[in-house]
Coordinates of C-alpha atoms in Angstrom, one line a residue:
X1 CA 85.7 91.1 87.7
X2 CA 89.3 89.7 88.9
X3 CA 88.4 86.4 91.1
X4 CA 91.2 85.4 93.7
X5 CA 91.9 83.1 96.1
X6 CA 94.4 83.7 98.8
X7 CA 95.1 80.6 101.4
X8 CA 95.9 81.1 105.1
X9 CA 94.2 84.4 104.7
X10 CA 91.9 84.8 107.7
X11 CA 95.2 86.2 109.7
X12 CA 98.2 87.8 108.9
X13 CA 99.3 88.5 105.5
X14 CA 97.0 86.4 103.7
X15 CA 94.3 88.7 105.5
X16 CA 96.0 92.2 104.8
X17 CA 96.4 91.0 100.9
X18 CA 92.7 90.3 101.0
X19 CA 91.7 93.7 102.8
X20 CA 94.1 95.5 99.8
X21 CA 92.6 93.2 96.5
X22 CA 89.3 93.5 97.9
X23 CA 89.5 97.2 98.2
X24 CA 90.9 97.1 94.2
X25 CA 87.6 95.5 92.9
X26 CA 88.6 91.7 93.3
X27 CA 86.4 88.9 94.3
X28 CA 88.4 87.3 97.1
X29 CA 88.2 84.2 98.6
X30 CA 89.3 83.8 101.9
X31 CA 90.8 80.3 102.1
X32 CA 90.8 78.8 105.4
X33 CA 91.3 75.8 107.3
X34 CA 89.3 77.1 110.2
X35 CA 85.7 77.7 108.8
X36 CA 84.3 80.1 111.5
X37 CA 87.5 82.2 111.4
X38 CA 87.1 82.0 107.6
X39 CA 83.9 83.0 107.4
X40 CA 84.3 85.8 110.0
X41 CA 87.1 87.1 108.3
X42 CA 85.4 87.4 104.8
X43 CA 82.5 88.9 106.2
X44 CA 84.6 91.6 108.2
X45 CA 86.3 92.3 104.5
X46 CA 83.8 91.9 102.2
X47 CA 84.8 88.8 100.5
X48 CA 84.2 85.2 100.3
X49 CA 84.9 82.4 102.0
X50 CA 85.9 78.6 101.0
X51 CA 87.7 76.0 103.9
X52 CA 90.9 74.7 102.7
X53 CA 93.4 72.7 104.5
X54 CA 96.7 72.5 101.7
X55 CA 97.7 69.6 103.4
X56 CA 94.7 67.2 102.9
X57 CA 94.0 66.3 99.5
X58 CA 90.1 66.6 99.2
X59 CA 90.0 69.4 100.5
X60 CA 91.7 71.1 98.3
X61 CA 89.9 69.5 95.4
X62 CA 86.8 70.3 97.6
X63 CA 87.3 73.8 97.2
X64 CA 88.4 73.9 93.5
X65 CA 84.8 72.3 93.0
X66 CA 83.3 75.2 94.9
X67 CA 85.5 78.1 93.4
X68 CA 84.4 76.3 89.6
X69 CA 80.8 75.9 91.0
X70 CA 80.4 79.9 91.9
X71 CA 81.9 81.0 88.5
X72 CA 84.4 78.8 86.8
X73 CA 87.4 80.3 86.6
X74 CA 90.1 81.9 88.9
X75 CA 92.0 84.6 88.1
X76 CA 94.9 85.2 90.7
X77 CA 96.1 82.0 93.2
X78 CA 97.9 83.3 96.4
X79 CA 100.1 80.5 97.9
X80 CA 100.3 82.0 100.9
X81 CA 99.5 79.3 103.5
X82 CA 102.6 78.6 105.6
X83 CA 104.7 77.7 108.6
X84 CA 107.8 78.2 109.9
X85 CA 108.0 75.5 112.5
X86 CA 109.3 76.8 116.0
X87 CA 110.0 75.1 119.3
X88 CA 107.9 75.4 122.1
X89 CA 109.5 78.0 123.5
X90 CA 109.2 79.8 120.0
X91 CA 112.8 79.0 118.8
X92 CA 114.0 78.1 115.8
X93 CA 114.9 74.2 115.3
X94 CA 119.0 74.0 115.3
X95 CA 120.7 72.1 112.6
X96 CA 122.2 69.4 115.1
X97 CA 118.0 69.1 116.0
X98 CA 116.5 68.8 112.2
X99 CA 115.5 65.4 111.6
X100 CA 113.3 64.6 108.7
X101 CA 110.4 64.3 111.5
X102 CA 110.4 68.1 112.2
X103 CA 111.3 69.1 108.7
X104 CA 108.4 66.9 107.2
X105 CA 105.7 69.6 108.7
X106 CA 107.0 72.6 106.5
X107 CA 107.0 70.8 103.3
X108 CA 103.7 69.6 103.4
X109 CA 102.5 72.7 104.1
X110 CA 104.9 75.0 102.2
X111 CA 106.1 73.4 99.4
X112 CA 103.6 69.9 98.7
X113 CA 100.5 72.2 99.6
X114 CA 102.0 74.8 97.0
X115 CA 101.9 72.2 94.3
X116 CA 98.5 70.6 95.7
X117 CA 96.6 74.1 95.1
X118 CA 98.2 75.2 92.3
X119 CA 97.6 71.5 90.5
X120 CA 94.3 71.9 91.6
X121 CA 93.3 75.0 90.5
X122 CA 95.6 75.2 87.5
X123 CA 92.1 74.1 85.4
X124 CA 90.4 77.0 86.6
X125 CA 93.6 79.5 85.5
X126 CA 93.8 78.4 82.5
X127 CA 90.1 79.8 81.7
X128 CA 91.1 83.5 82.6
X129 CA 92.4 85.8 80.2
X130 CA 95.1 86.7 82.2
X131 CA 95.9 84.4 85.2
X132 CA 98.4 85.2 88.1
X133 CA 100.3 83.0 90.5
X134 CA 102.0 84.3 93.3
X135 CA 104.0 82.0 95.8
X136 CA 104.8 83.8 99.1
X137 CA 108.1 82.7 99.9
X138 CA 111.2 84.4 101.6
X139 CA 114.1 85.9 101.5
X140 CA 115.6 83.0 103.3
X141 CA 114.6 80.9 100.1
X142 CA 117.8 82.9 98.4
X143 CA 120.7 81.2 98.2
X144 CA 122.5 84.1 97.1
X145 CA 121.2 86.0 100.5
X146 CA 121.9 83.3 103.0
X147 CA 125.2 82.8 101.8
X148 CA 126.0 86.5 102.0
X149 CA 127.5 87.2 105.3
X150 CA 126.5 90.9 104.9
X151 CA 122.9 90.3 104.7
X152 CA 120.7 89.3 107.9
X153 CA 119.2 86.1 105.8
X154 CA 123.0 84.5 106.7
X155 CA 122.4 84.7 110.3
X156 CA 119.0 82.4 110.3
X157 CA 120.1 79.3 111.5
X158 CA 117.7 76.6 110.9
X159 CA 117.1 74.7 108.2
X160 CA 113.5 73.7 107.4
X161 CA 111.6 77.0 106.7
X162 CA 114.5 78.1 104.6
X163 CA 115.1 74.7 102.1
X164 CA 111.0 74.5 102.3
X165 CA 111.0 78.2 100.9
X166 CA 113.6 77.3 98.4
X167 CA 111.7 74.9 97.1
X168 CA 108.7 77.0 96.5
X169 CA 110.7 79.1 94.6
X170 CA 112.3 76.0 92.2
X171 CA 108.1 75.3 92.1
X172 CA 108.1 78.9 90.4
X173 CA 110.5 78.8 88.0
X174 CA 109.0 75.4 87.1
X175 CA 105.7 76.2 86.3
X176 CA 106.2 79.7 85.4
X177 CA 108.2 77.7 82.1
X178 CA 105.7 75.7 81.8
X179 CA 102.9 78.1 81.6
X180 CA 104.0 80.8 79.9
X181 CA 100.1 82.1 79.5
X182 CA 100.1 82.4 83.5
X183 CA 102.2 85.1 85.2
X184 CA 103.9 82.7 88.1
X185 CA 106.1 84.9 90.4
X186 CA 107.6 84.3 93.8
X187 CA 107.4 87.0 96.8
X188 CA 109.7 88.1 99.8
X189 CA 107.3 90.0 102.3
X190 CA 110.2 90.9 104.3
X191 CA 110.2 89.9 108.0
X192 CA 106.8 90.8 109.1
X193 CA 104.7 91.0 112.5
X194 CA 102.7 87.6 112.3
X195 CA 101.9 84.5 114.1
X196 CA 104.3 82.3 112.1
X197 CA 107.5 84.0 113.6
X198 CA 105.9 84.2 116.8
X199 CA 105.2 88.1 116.4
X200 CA 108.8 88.7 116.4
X201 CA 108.8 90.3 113.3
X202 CA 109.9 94.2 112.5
X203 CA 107.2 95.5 109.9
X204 CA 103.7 95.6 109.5
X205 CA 101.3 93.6 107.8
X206 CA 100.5 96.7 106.0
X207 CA 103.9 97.0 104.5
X208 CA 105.2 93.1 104.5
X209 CA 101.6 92.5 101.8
X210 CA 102.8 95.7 99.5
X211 CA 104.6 93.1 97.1
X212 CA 102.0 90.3 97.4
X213 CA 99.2 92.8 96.3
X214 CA 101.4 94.6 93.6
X215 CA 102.1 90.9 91.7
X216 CA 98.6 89.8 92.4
X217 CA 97.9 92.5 89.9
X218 CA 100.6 92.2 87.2
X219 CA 99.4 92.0 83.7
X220 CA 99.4 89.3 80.9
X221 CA 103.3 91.5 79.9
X222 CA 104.5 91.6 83.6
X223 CA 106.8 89.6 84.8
X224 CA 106.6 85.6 85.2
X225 CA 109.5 83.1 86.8
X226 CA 110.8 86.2 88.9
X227 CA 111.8 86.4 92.4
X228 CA 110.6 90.1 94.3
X229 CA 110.5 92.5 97.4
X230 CA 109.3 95.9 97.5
X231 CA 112.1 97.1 96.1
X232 CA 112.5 95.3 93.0
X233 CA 114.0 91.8 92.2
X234 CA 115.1 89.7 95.0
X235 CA 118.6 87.0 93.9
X236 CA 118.5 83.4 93.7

């Protein structure tokens, strides 16, 4: 039996990834910073359930200890847990805005609670036969997209989301050297119907957690320290 944990999967992306691995024969759990939503979304699905905030320390090492306690290894970790960071008025912070005050929100949460999970739980990988990490990031992490005047990445204009994203995916590269036993990949979902673009989105859950699900099952010969949509490898 495959045991995975997904975080920020009560809603969204996290949630339709868990719908899809649960429906393959995994053992989800449903990480959550909200218990009740947590819990109500693992029961709706099947799953299980374990609270975790990636931004607070103990908590995450709270729910490596409960993950280890149930059956001592993990075989796939979904970073998925993010924000983006908009206004109130559900804009996107301008450049002459950024300061490091609303920039430091999105790299504790996407990139410093990336490397707090995956730190945490890298014990727990290392006693599967064939461990997975995938890192949900975006095609605004490519440099080689955003620069591309052609391609819509280059018309985002803040700066947060995107460096925090680009971060993630130096986090990949990183550890997927370092770990050569794990299969460490990085994700585009594409720009998907959810709460962290304010629903502004132009696809479905359904088809923005196609890639997340396919890499959550590659095998110990798949790829590792790659970058990927659903149509293949995404550039730097």
């Amino acid at each position: 039996m495959t045991t995975t944990l997904i975080t920020g999967a009560n809603k969204g992306l996290g949630r339709e990834t868990a719908r899809r691995l649960v429906e393959a024969g995994h053992t989800v759990y449903i990480g959550s910073r909200d218990a009740e939503r947590g819990r109500r979304t693992a029961q709706e699905l099947g799953a299980r359930h374990v609270v975790i905030d990636v931004t607070d320390d103990e908590s995450v090492a709270a729910a490596a200890r409960t993950v280890e306690a149930d059956g001592g290894v993990l075989d796939v970790l979904v970073n998925n847990a993010g924000v983006e960071g908009r206004t109130a008025d559900n804009g996107i912070v301008a450049p002459a805005d950024e300061t490091v005050d609303t920039l430091r929100p999105l790299f504790e949460t996407n990139v410093f609670g990336t490397l707090r999970v995956t730190h945490a739980f890298l014990p727990l990988l290392n006693r599967s036969a064939a461990p997975v990490i995938v890192n949900v990031a975006s095609g605004l992490a490519s440099m080689a997209l955003i620069t591309d005047p052609a391609a819509p990445a280059s018309f985002y204009p803040g700066i947060a989301y995107p460096a925090s994203k680009t971060a993630v995916n130096m986090l990949t590269v990183q550890y997927a050297k370092a770990f050569p036993n794990i299969r460490v990949n990085s994700v585009e979902p594409g720009f998907t119907k959810t709460d962290l673009n304010g629903n502004s989105g132009t696809q479905t859950v359904e088809e923005g957690a196609e890639i997340i699900v396919r890499m959550a099952q590659v095998g110990p010969e798949g790829p590792t320290g790659g970058f990927f949509d659903a149509s293949g490898p995404v550039p730097w």
